[in-house]
Amino acid sequence: MATFALKSFTGLRQSSPDQINFVSHVPSSLSRSQRRTSLKVTASRASPKLANRSLRVAVIGGGPAGGAAAETLAQGGIETILIERKMDNCKPCGGAIPLCMVGEFNLPLDIIDRRVTKMKMISPSNIAVDIGRTLKEHEYIGMVRREVLDQYLRERAEKSGATVINGLFLKMDLPEEWDSPYVLHYTEYDGKTGATGQKKTMEVDAVIGADGANSRVAKSIGAGDYDYAIAFQERIRIPDDKMTYYEDLAEMYVGDDVSPDFYGWVFPKCDHVAVGTGTVTHKGDIKKFQLATRNRAKDKILGGKIIRVEAHPIPEHPRPRRLSKRVALVGDAAGYVTKCSGEGIYFAAKSGRMCAEAIVEGSQNGKKMIDESDLRKYLEKWDKTYLPTYRVLDVLQKVFYRSNPAREAFVEMCGDEYVQKMTFDSYLYKRVAPGSPLEDLKLAVNTIGSVFRANALRREIEKLNV
Amino acid sequence: MALLFSPPIFIPKISLSLLSKNRFSLLSATRANSSDTGITSPATATNVDVNEPPASTPVVKKEEVEEMKTTENFTKFEDARWVNGTWDLKQFGKDGKTDWDDVIVSEAKRRKWLEVNPETTSNDEPVVFDTSIIPWWAWMKRYHLPEAELLNGRAAMIGFFMAYFVDSLTGVGLVDQMGNFFCKTLLFVAVAGVLFIRKNEDVDKLKKLFDETTLYDKQWQAAWKDGEEDSSSSLGSKK
C-alpha cells in the first residue's frame, strides 16, 4: 500500500529515480515532517541511488572532530575530502584526553606525553585537596600535544582513503534543488610557503563542519551564535627540579581572583607546564586573572620562562541549529564543550565519528543520497548518549563556581573518596555511573553541610567588613 | 566526647568573652595586616625574588622567551594560632574546651585576608585545614539558630495577623480556618514566602535562578525546533 502511494508521488516529479527504495526509516521521517511546517514534504522523497558514483562528503577542519569523521567516512566507502587550513597548527589547548578515548579511537600510547594520575584542587583560601587516590593502576588522564594528535588522526583518515587538502574554506553555496550539490569555495595552498594559494571550488553532496569555535560552515548555514569563554594560557618552561613535582600531577585553582566563573590550571605538558585560566563573563580582565593564577602557583613555577602565550574561545553551549539539510556541525563548531571542566577533545572526536556513522548508514555505504533525516539521527543519538553528562556538569558549574564559599565547599567535597571515585568514573569512561544510594545520601548531606559552612564563613567575613 | 556536649548554659559567658577576645584577635590581626597592599616589605616568610617591576605582560604572538613576571610582595597571612597550615586547636582552649566560635571567626579572618591578598600555594606549607572539624552544633548555634528565631518570629506575626483578618472578614475562627483548603494554601504560601524571601532582592534572585536552571536545557533543545525564528538572540545568557 505504501509503495503504491510512493509510486504516485514520484510520478509528479520531473526526475524520477531509477529505483524506488522503500526506505525503512520513512515512518520516523514522516512524523518529523508532521512536526514541521506542513509545506515541507521531505519524507515522501525516496532517496535515490547515486548513479555510478559514491556519495561525496567534505569535512571542513582537520582537528580531532574532522580527523575522526573523515576516517569513519572513508572506511564506510564514501568519497571523503578533508580540508584543513594549517597542517602543523599548534592549538592552544589543555590537551587532556580521557582514558576511554585511547581505547575507542585506538590511539597509540606514544601519542600521550604524560599520564596524569594525581590532581590537586586548591580553594580560594589555598586549602589543597589531593585527588586521585581512587585511581587504579591502569587509569590515567592522558596529556597530549594537539599538533601530534591531530596529525595522527588526519594521517589515519588519509590511509583509509580520504583526500586531505591543505586549504582554507571561504564560503559555501547552498543548493537550490533538494538534490543539487553544495558548492564549496576554498583557497588551496599547494605547499609553497608564503603563497596566497589558489581559489578553487568543489561540489559535494554533504558537508561536515568541524572547523572549530569560529566555524565558517556554521555561519554559512546560519547556525546561530553561542556564548563562549576565553581561555588564556601561557606555556612556561620551569626548572627541572620543579618539573618533577608536576611529573604526573595537574593542578586546578579556584577563586574569584583566578576566575569568576571558571578555574585556573597548571597542566604538565611534554617538557613544560601550561598555566592558564578562562572566563565567560569578564573577558576583559583575563590578563588580571592570568596574573593571579601565576601568583597562586608562584612558588612552584618560580624561575620559569614563558615560551608561548595563546588564547582561544571555548563554546559554552551548543549552537541553536546544529544541522541544516545536508550540513552538520560537530565538535567545537557545534559547541560540544562541557561546562565545569571545559572538556572538548573527546566530544569533538566522538561527535565527528557519530555524524560520519550516521552518514554512512543513511547512505548505505555511499550508494544513496542522504537527506536531513539521516543527519538528525546523529543528533538524536548524541543527545541521548551525552545530554545527561552535559546536564550534570552544568549543574556542578552553576552550584559550585558561583562564589568563593561555593568553591570552598566544592574543594572540601572533592576530598571525599566517594566523590573522587564517581568523578573519575564519569570522566574517564564518560558514564554517569549510578553509584550506591546510601553513599549518595551521605554525599548529599555532606554537600549541604559544606555549602552551609562555607556560606556561614562568608557571612562572618561580611560581618568583619562592617 | 564530653567536649562535644558543652551545655548551652555557657552561652552567655561565651558571648561575653567573645567580645573581649575579638578585640584581642583584631589587634593581632591588624599587626599582620599593617603591611598592606602597596608596601613591598621584604618579609622573611616570603622567599620570592621579583626580577622586574610587575607590569602586565604584553600579548606575545611569536615565541619569545621572557622572565616570568610575578606580583608584588605581599606579606603572607600570619597568626600565632595558625600552625603548619591549620588552626592549632589547643590554643583556642577556654575553660578546658575548644572555643569553636573563635575558630570560626579566625578562619573567616584568614579567608578575608586571602581574598584581599591572594597568596601562592606552597608545597612546604600546605594548607590542610578542614572546616568539618568544627562540630555541627557550633555552626547551628552561631548561624542557624538566630536566623531560625528571626524567621519563626516573622512567620508567627504574619500568621497571627492573617488569622485575625480572615476571622474579622469572614467570621471563620482559627480552628475552622485550618480545615479550609484555601486557608491552608495561604498558610503554605506565607511559610514559603518567609523562608525564601528574606530580603527585597530575593524576589529577583529567585526569578533569575529559575531562568538559569532551565536555560541550558533550552539551549540544547534549540536544535530540535525547526522554526525560522531568530532563536540565537533569545538563547544567549544574560551577561
XYZ file of C-alpha atoms in Angstrom:
705
model
C 0.000 0.000 0.000
C 2.749 2.400 0.924
C 4.734 1.608 -2.201
C 1.655 2.375 -4.256
C 1.382 5.774 -2.609
C 5.083 6.360 -3.153
C 4.778 5.486 -6.823
C 2.066 8.020 -7.441
C 4.052 10.745 -5.686
C 7.210 10.226 -7.637
C 5.238 10.399 -10.843
C 4.596 14.065 -10.132
C 8.267 14.992 -10.045
C 10.360 15.721 -13.125
C 13.266 13.443 -12.413
C 12.217 10.031 -11.255
C 14.660 7.798 -9.530
C 15.930 4.625 -11.107
C 14.572 2.523 -8.369
C 12.167 3.285 -5.663
C 13.811 2.239 -2.482
C 11.283 1.574 0.181
C 13.261 3.368 2.763
C 12.750 1.679 6.063
C 13.029 4.829 8.087
C 10.152 6.576 6.339
C 7.751 6.362 9.311
C 10.086 8.283 11.578
C 10.731 10.865 8.897
C 7.004 11.214 8.367
C 6.473 12.050 11.990
C 9.282 14.577 11.724
C 7.690 16.235 8.761
C 4.362 16.317 10.531
C 6.005 18.182 13.346
C 7.460 20.690 10.956
C 5.616 23.203 8.849
C 3.245 21.320 6.637
C 4.689 22.565 3.363
C 7.891 20.567 3.594
C 7.309 17.077 2.328
C 10.776 15.661 2.657
C 9.776 12.198 3.773
C 7.994 11.208 0.646
C 11.092 11.562 -1.484
C 12.657 8.196 -1.677
C 16.364 8.828 -1.512
C 17.651 7.964 -4.933
C 20.508 5.675 -5.599
C 23.503 7.588 -6.814
C 24.238 6.528 -10.352
C 27.837 5.325 -10.906
C 29.440 7.255 -8.080
C 29.548 7.192 -4.330
C 28.471 9.919 -2.005
C 30.902 12.849 -1.794
C 31.294 14.412 1.616
C 33.584 17.255 2.557
C 34.878 17.592 6.091
C 35.926 21.153 6.832
C 38.539 21.302 9.558
C 41.185 18.758 10.400
C 41.192 18.689 14.170
C 40.060 15.720 16.268
C 36.480 16.067 15.026
C 37.423 16.356 11.384
C 40.010 13.620 11.512
C 37.691 11.154 13.224
C 34.822 11.988 10.871
C 36.964 11.670 7.764
C 38.332 8.321 8.870
C 34.902 6.850 9.558
C 33.521 8.187 6.290
C 36.392 6.841 4.257
C 36.158 3.463 5.934
C 32.456 3.412 5.109
C 33.146 3.685 1.426
C 32.318 7.348 0.984
C 34.380 9.698 -1.100
C 35.820 11.966 1.572
C 37.660 15.242 1.256
C 39.203 16.792 4.350
C 40.081 20.478 4.162
C 42.445 21.825 6.818
C 43.984 25.276 6.711
C 47.100 24.714 8.801
C 48.617 21.286 8.939
C 51.007 21.985 11.772
C 48.609 24.013 13.854
C 49.702 24.091 17.453
C 46.364 24.574 19.127
C 46.088 26.359 22.451
C 44.510 23.613 24.434
C 44.665 21.922 27.787
C 45.356 18.721 25.944
C 43.715 16.325 28.357
C 42.027 13.239 26.984
C 40.100 10.667 28.996
C 41.086 7.044 29.140
C 38.181 5.865 27.022
C 39.406 7.901 24.077
C 42.597 5.875 23.881
C 40.583 2.691 23.613
C 37.761 3.915 21.424
C 39.986 5.582 18.888
C 42.859 3.121 19.067
C 45.376 5.778 19.874
C 48.978 4.623 20.096
C 50.401 5.114 23.538
C 53.344 7.164 22.321
C 50.979 9.985 21.407
C 50.424 10.582 25.073
C 53.164 12.767 26.536
C 52.207 12.305 30.122
C 49.843 10.286 32.227
C 48.314 12.378 34.931
C 47.265 10.281 37.881
C 47.107 12.910 40.587
C 45.301 16.185 40.733
C 45.320 18.921 43.279
C 42.361 21.177 43.763
C 43.128 24.410 45.508
C 40.428 26.515 47.060
C 40.348 30.302 47.298
C 41.859 30.097 50.784
C 44.560 27.765 49.498
C 43.156 24.651 51.079
C 44.615 21.954 48.880
C 42.967 18.608 48.337
C 44.616 15.649 46.657
C 42.568 13.759 44.133
C 43.450 10.506 42.518
C 43.728 8.077 45.400
C 40.922 6.016 43.934
C 42.501 5.586 40.510
C 43.506 2.099 39.609
C 46.870 1.165 38.166
C 45.863 1.405 34.552
C 43.777 4.550 34.831
C 45.088 7.996 33.985
C 44.301 11.238 32.208
C 46.347 11.483 29.069
C 48.071 14.749 28.188
C 48.718 15.146 24.503
C 50.124 17.752 22.209
C 47.350 18.773 19.875
C 49.577 19.009 16.857
C 50.654 15.412 17.361
C 47.149 14.074 17.951
C 45.536 15.996 15.112
C 48.212 14.967 12.662
C 47.879 11.333 13.672
C 44.115 11.296 13.141
C 44.423 13.034 9.808
C 47.029 10.565 8.642
C 44.804 7.700 9.617
C 41.962 9.233 7.657
C 44.218 9.546 4.657
C 45.283 5.919 4.948
C 41.627 4.899 4.995
C 41.094 6.632 1.696
C 40.266 10.255 2.440
C 41.803 13.070 0.428
C 43.445 15.627 2.666
C 43.687 19.107 1.186
C 45.602 21.969 2.715
C 43.205 24.802 2.158
C 41.120 27.492 3.766
C 37.369 27.195 3.482
C 35.872 30.501 2.441
C 32.184 30.024 1.858
C 29.596 27.619 0.598
C 26.792 27.961 -1.922
C 23.662 26.288 -0.652
C 21.879 24.104 -3.152
C 18.750 25.319 -4.916
C 17.155 21.950 -5.592
C 16.952 19.368 -2.925
C 19.477 17.158 -4.643
C 21.818 19.782 -6.076
C 25.317 19.687 -4.666
C 26.851 22.125 -2.242
C 29.481 24.290 -3.915
C 32.439 24.955 -1.630
C 34.742 27.891 -2.240
C 38.165 27.470 -0.766
C 41.728 28.576 -1.177
C 44.150 25.768 -1.754
C 47.712 26.091 -0.569
C 49.963 23.954 -2.676
C 52.927 23.804 -0.391
C 54.801 26.935 -1.397
C 55.298 28.788 1.866
C 54.046 32.321 1.819
C 51.963 31.829 -1.291
C 48.439 33.085 -1.120
C 47.104 29.935 -2.677
C 44.633 29.323 -5.422
C 40.938 29.892 -5.235
C 39.073 26.742 -6.079
C 35.601 25.352 -5.913
C 34.328 21.886 -5.244
C 30.954 20.228 -5.458
C 29.960 17.845 -2.706
C 26.773 16.190 -1.585
C 27.163 16.798 2.133
C 29.366 18.785 4.445
C 30.540 18.132 7.967
C 31.576 21.347 9.656
C 34.424 20.552 12.033
C 36.151 23.904 11.827
C 36.109 24.867 15.432
C 34.769 27.647 17.574
C 34.776 30.287 14.834
C 33.210 27.960 12.338
C 32.587 29.370 8.888
C 30.414 26.447 7.991
C 28.179 27.387 10.906
C 27.970 30.907 9.540
C 27.101 29.634 6.089
C 24.120 27.695 7.326
C 23.003 30.325 9.784
C 23.501 28.097 12.779
C 23.353 30.949 15.234
C 25.747 32.045 17.919
C 26.707 30.760 21.295
C 28.191 32.225 24.422
C 31.828 31.469 24.651
C 34.579 31.634 27.224
C 38.042 32.925 26.589
C 40.746 30.510 27.637
C 44.116 32.140 28.076
C 47.203 30.047 28.538
C 50.916 30.551 28.913
C 53.370 27.790 28.335
C 56.130 28.064 30.872
C 59.314 26.118 30.954
C 60.270 25.619 34.585
C 63.484 24.285 36.123
C 63.820 20.512 36.218
C 63.540 20.166 39.958
C 60.225 21.986 39.893
C 59.147 19.930 36.899
C 59.390 16.700 38.890
C 56.576 17.937 41.084
C 54.386 18.097 38.019
C 55.566 14.747 36.728
C 52.097 13.247 36.850
C 50.164 15.915 38.652
C 47.859 18.614 37.402
C 46.508 21.450 39.467
C 43.246 23.333 39.454
C 42.910 26.659 41.205
C 39.511 28.118 42.005
C 38.776 31.528 43.364
C 37.437 34.928 42.473
C 40.968 36.131 41.901
C 41.669 33.391 39.386
C 38.383 33.414 37.512
C 34.841 34.484 38.353
C 33.211 31.560 36.612
C 35.879 29.059 35.679
C 39.167 27.822 37.077
C 42.856 28.375 36.641
C 45.068 25.435 35.859
C 48.604 24.179 35.744
C 48.806 21.229 33.375
C 52.048 19.444 32.660
C 52.951 19.013 29.037
C 55.850 17.255 27.385
C 58.654 19.367 28.825
C 56.917 22.411 30.191
C 53.771 23.376 32.029
C 50.769 25.215 30.741
C 49.420 27.780 33.167
C 46.133 29.293 32.225
C 42.680 30.457 33.140
C 39.430 31.281 31.468
C 36.236 33.249 31.859
C 32.930 33.906 30.172
C 31.644 36.987 31.893
C 34.766 39.060 32.470
C 36.734 38.602 29.301
C 38.351 41.993 29.613
C 40.063 41.053 32.862
C 41.640 37.894 31.565
C 45.168 39.206 31.960
C 44.479 40.059 35.570
C 43.192 36.552 36.144
C 46.234 35.083 34.494
C 48.497 37.112 36.735
C 46.567 35.886 39.749
C 46.867 32.282 38.591
C 50.577 32.656 38.213
C 50.724 34.222 41.611
C 48.927 31.324 43.211
C 51.341 28.870 41.688
C 54.269 31.191 42.165
C 56.350 29.064 44.469
C 56.080 26.113 42.181
C 56.809 27.790 38.878
C 59.366 30.289 40.057
C 62.232 30.823 37.698
C 60.216 29.678 34.754
C 60.348 31.228 31.332
C 57.290 31.884 29.259
C 57.779 30.265 25.890
C 54.377 30.881 24.376
C 51.214 32.795 25.040
C 47.981 31.686 23.494
C 44.259 32.256 23.784
C 41.202 30.664 22.270
C 37.442 30.870 22.515
C 35.634 27.923 24.060
C 31.933 27.471 23.372
C 29.702 27.284 26.405
C 26.674 25.607 24.907
C 25.572 24.235 21.540
C 24.549 26.474 18.705
C 20.806 26.836 18.180
C 20.989 24.931 14.897
C 23.475 22.119 14.661
C 22.476 20.973 11.226
C 20.731 22.193 8.147
C 19.711 19.976 5.269
C 22.887 18.049 4.434
C 25.312 20.069 6.511
C 26.056 19.034 10.068
C 28.283 20.569 12.695
C 30.476 18.579 15.013
C 32.959 19.293 17.761
C 33.628 22.854 18.853
C 31.783 24.153 15.797
C 28.617 22.645 17.224
C 29.502 23.768 20.732
C 30.073 20.396 22.363
C 32.317 21.570 25.148
C 31.249 20.586 28.638
C 30.732 23.070 31.372
C 32.656 22.905 34.622
C 35.638 21.087 33.168
C 35.744 22.614 29.717
C 36.487 19.295 28.069
C 36.211 19.215 24.322
C 38.675 16.902 22.594
C 36.898 13.654 23.289
C 33.484 15.047 22.459
C 34.775 16.544 19.253
C 36.226 13.268 18.059
C 33.202 11.276 19.172
C 30.730 13.606 17.524
C 32.741 13.538 14.307
C 32.635 9.789 14.359
C 28.931 9.644 15.225
C 27.987 12.040 12.469
C 30.067 10.122 9.965
C 28.476 6.860 11.085
C 25.033 8.352 10.560
C 26.019 9.414 7.053
C 27.471 6.025 6.240
C 24.349 4.300 7.473
C 21.911 6.683 5.844
C 23.673 6.466 2.514
C 24.147 2.716 2.751
C 27.906 2.952 2.437
C 27.855 5.752 -0.047
C 25.410 4.308 -2.534
C 22.477 6.584 -1.812
C 21.978 10.280 -1.380
C 21.281 11.293 2.198
C 18.934 13.902 3.500
C 18.401 15.818 6.696
C 16.648 12.976 8.479
C 19.816 10.900 8.341
C 21.784 13.659 9.974
C 19.071 14.140 12.558
C 19.718 10.580 13.633
C 23.205 11.629 14.635
C 21.803 14.488 16.694
C 19.330 12.169 18.376
C 21.980 9.651 19.234
C 24.322 12.301 20.501
C 21.763 13.992 22.705
C 20.552 10.688 24.075
C 24.036 9.486 24.946
C 25.636 12.612 26.309
C 22.960 15.042 27.419
C 22.943 13.646 30.976
C 26.690 14.229 31.204
C 26.343 17.784 29.974
C 23.468 18.444 32.319
C 25.306 17.156 35.369
C 28.366 19.253 34.590
C 26.190 22.286 34.023
C 24.589 21.843 37.421
C 28.004 21.427 39.020
C 29.227 24.603 37.426
C 26.139 26.548 38.413
C 26.240 25.373 42.006
C 29.936 25.305 42.746
C 31.517 28.011 40.671
C 29.244 30.854 41.585
C 31.060 32.297 44.599
C 34.031 31.780 46.840
C 32.083 29.944 49.545
C 30.680 27.622 46.922
C 34.177 26.940 45.647
C 35.426 26.251 49.153
C 32.621 23.764 49.593
C 33.470 22.235 46.226
C 37.087 21.681 47.172
C 36.047 20.244 50.503
C 33.676 17.867 48.753
C 36.404 16.742 46.396
C 38.350 15.433 49.345
C 35.719 12.772 49.830
C 36.664 9.398 48.375
C 33.232 8.609 47.058
C 33.173 11.879 45.159
C 36.549 11.169 43.688
C 35.539 7.729 42.567
C 32.344 8.987 40.926
C 34.111 11.908 39.318
C 36.846 9.843 37.805
C 34.498 7.109 36.699
C 32.356 9.558 34.846
C 35.299 11.457 33.415
C 37.417 8.552 32.306
C 34.647 6.413 30.895
C 32.039 9.042 30.084
C 29.329 7.299 32.043
C 27.102 8.945 34.582
C 27.505 5.992 36.905
C 24.587 5.440 39.306
C 26.570 4.668 42.446
C 25.047 3.373 45.652
C 22.006 5.166 47.136
C 23.331 5.175 50.675
C 26.557 6.802 49.620
C 24.602 9.255 47.506
C 22.584 10.212 50.545
C 25.716 10.679 52.612
C 27.146 12.743 49.811
C 24.058 14.914 49.676
C 24.217 15.515 53.410
C 27.906 16.304 53.238
C 27.372 18.668 50.339
C 24.716 20.576 52.189
C 26.983 20.672 55.216
C 29.933 22.000 53.245
C 27.875 24.620 51.465
C 26.302 25.701 54.737
C 29.676 26.003 56.453
C 31.219 27.922 53.592
C 28.309 30.330 53.407
C 28.368 30.770 57.166
C 32.022 31.712 56.944
C 31.202 34.166 54.206
C 28.627 35.812 56.408
C 31.254 36.008 59.118
C 33.605 37.670 56.657
C 30.925 40.173 55.778
C 30.421 40.905 59.453
C 34.121 41.604 59.740
C 33.964 44.015 56.859
C 31.429 46.170 58.619
C 33.367 13.185 73.668
C 32.469 15.423 76.570
C 33.784 18.322 74.562
C 31.058 17.830 72.022
C 28.343 18.187 74.577
C 29.199 21.551 76.029
C 25.925 22.564 77.607
C 24.139 25.640 76.322
C 24.308 27.153 79.799
C 27.616 28.605 78.791
C 26.132 30.654 76.001
C 26.036 33.995 77.820
C 29.567 33.507 79.114
C 30.894 32.646 75.691
C 29.344 35.661 74.025
C 30.821 37.997 76.637
C 34.296 36.547 76.423
C 33.974 36.532 72.673
C 33.629 40.282 72.636
C 36.836 40.797 74.530
C 38.630 38.142 72.548
C 37.519 39.799 69.373
C 39.341 42.946 70.300
C 42.488 40.998 71.054
C 42.480 38.992 67.891
C 41.642 42.074 65.881
C 44.712 43.736 67.327
C 46.971 40.844 66.479
C 45.465 40.621 63.050
C 45.967 44.287 62.362
C 49.613 43.947 63.154
C 49.889 41.377 60.418
C 47.583 43.428 58.239
C 49.528 46.591 58.759
C 51.841 45.999 55.876
C 49.050 46.479 53.449
C 48.962 46.419 49.708
C 51.369 48.831 48.181
C 54.118 48.432 50.709
C 56.526 45.840 49.467
C 58.163 44.881 52.726
C 60.809 42.231 52.318
C 59.154 39.786 54.696
C 61.280 36.896 55.769
C 58.397 34.495 55.301
C 58.200 35.001 51.570
C 61.038 33.692 49.508
C 60.243 35.228 46.169
C 62.654 37.463 44.390
C 60.986 39.749 41.961
C 63.236 40.341 38.986
C 61.350 43.021 37.164
C 58.736 45.590 38.137
C 55.388 43.946 37.924
C 53.719 45.047 34.743
C 51.012 43.456 32.705
C 52.650 41.228 30.157
C 52.108 42.372 26.612
C 50.402 39.813 24.451
C 53.155 37.925 22.675
C 52.201 36.355 19.422
C 55.549 34.912 18.403
C 57.718 32.662 20.516
C 59.544 34.892 22.944
C 61.435 33.806 25.961
C 60.951 36.188 28.827
C 61.266 36.144 32.541
C 58.036 35.385 34.232
C 56.682 38.447 35.903
C 55.149 38.000 39.291
C 53.012 40.147 41.502
C 54.244 42.367 44.255
C 55.406 41.021 47.537
C 52.549 40.822 49.925
C 53.050 39.578 53.423
C 51.668 36.169 53.970
C 48.890 35.504 56.377
C 50.359 35.105 59.800
C 48.758 34.290 63.066
C 50.115 32.797 66.232
C 47.463 30.131 66.203
C 47.854 29.194 62.544
C 50.408 26.456 62.710
C 51.503 24.202 59.863
C 48.653 25.069 57.608
C 45.888 24.564 60.108
C 44.485 26.073 63.251
C 46.096 24.782 66.402
C 43.033 23.904 68.407
C 44.952 23.710 71.650
C 45.466 27.441 71.538
C 41.749 28.008 71.325
C 41.095 26.414 74.671
C 38.691 28.076 77.004
C 37.859 26.510 80.334
C 39.338 23.269 79.104
C 37.171 23.169 75.977
C 37.821 24.500 72.500
C 36.247 27.818 71.751
C 34.694 26.945 68.397
C 33.282 30.376 67.839
C 36.767 31.753 67.956
C 37.968 29.151 65.480
C 35.179 30.124 63.112
C 35.967 33.810 63.423
C 39.672 33.235 62.940
C 39.098 31.187 59.821
C 36.834 33.916 58.489
C 39.570 36.452 59.098
C 42.045 34.284 57.279
C 39.768 33.920 54.290
C 39.096 37.618 54.218
C 42.811 38.295 54.320
C 43.368 35.920 51.430
C 40.561 37.417 49.387
C 42.298 40.756 49.538
C 45.828 39.408 49.236
C 45.783 36.127 47.357
C 48.743 34.038 48.251
C 50.777 31.471 46.483
C 50.292 27.894 47.453
C 53.411 26.218 48.622
C 54.460 22.621 48.866
C 56.384 23.304 52.039
C 53.449 24.763 53.920
C 50.317 23.210 52.527
C 47.020 24.332 53.937
C 45.201 21.356 55.344
C 42.514 22.958 57.465
C 39.153 21.298 57.078
C 36.098 23.147 58.316
C 34.365 19.899 59.165
C 36.444 19.526 62.325
C 34.260 22.216 63.841
C 31.309 20.335 65.325
C 27.900 20.760 63.811
C 26.304 22.261 66.889
C 28.786 25.129 66.898
C 27.604 26.067 63.440
C 23.977 25.614 64.424
C 24.294 27.787 67.471
C 26.089 30.532 65.660
C 24.255 30.717 62.372
C 21.187 28.607 62.154
C 19.506 29.348 65.457
C 19.496 33.156 65.286
C 18.145 33.078 61.780
C 15.591 30.435 62.664
C 14.439 32.644 65.529
C 14.046 35.565 63.164
C 12.112 33.620 60.580
C 9.875 31.927 63.097
C 9.118 35.313 64.613
C 8.149 36.687 61.215
C 6.011 33.677 60.444
C 4.268 33.921 63.799
C 3.485 37.622 63.336
C 2.225 37.128 59.815
C 0.221 34.096 60.881
C -1.412 35.847 63.795
C -2.475 38.893 61.849
C -3.617 36.903 58.811
C -5.742 34.715 61.064
C -7.185 37.818 62.675
C -8.006 39.484 59.367
C -9.582 36.388 57.898
C -11.610 35.953 61.051
C -12.769 39.552 61.060
C -13.656 39.447 57.353
C -15.333 36.079 57.168
C -16.138 35.183 60.736
C -14.325 31.874 60.356
C -12.371 31.111 63.518
C -8.840 29.782 63.650
C -9.768 26.118 64.011
C -12.254 26.309 61.164
C -9.697 28.120 59.013
C -7.327 25.201 59.301
C -9.953 22.940 57.792
C -10.411 25.139 54.740
C -8.355 24.393 51.652
C -7.916 27.999 50.584
C -6.679 28.993 54.024
C -4.263 26.106 54.069
C -2.912 27.272 50.723
C -2.490 30.762 52.106
C -0.627 29.325 55.060
C 1.684 27.390 52.771
C 2.364 30.488 50.679
C 3.082 32.504 53.799
C 5.559 29.955 55.160
C 7.285 29.577 51.797
C 7.446 33.340 51.436
C 9.042 33.780 54.831
C 11.550 31.036 54.091
C 12.625 32.116 50.646
C 12.149 35.851 50.570
C 14.247 37.261 53.356
C 15.476 40.385 51.654
C 13.941 42.535 48.984
C 16.476 41.367 46.431
C 15.469 37.753 46.925
C 12.437 38.056 44.646
C 14.598 38.927 41.667
C 17.196 36.410 42.684
C 14.664 33.596 42.708
C 13.360 34.564 39.281
C 16.871 34.629 37.859
C 17.635 31.302 39.495
C 14.655 29.684 37.863
C 15.668 31.046 34.464
C 19.185 29.824 34.994
C 18.149 26.291 35.771
C 16.155 25.953 32.598
C 18.453 27.847 30.259
C 20.943 25.113 29.490
C 18.234 22.657 28.568
C 16.663 25.229 26.286
C 19.962 25.774 24.557
C 20.273 22.070 23.873
C 16.709 21.632 22.697
C 17.074 24.504 20.245
C 18.355 22.156 17.575
C 15.022 20.368 17.609
C 12.959 23.435 16.952
C 12.541 23.844 13.245
C 11.099 27.317 13.313
C 12.564 30.205 11.364
C 12.581 32.391 14.427
C 15.806 34.049 15.399
C 16.491 31.727 18.262
C 20.115 32.713 18.656
C 19.474 36.010 20.409
C 16.930 34.683 22.840
C 19.120 31.808 23.943
C 22.223 33.741 24.801
C 22.526 34.020 28.521
C 22.355 37.401 30.119
C 25.770 38.907 30.645
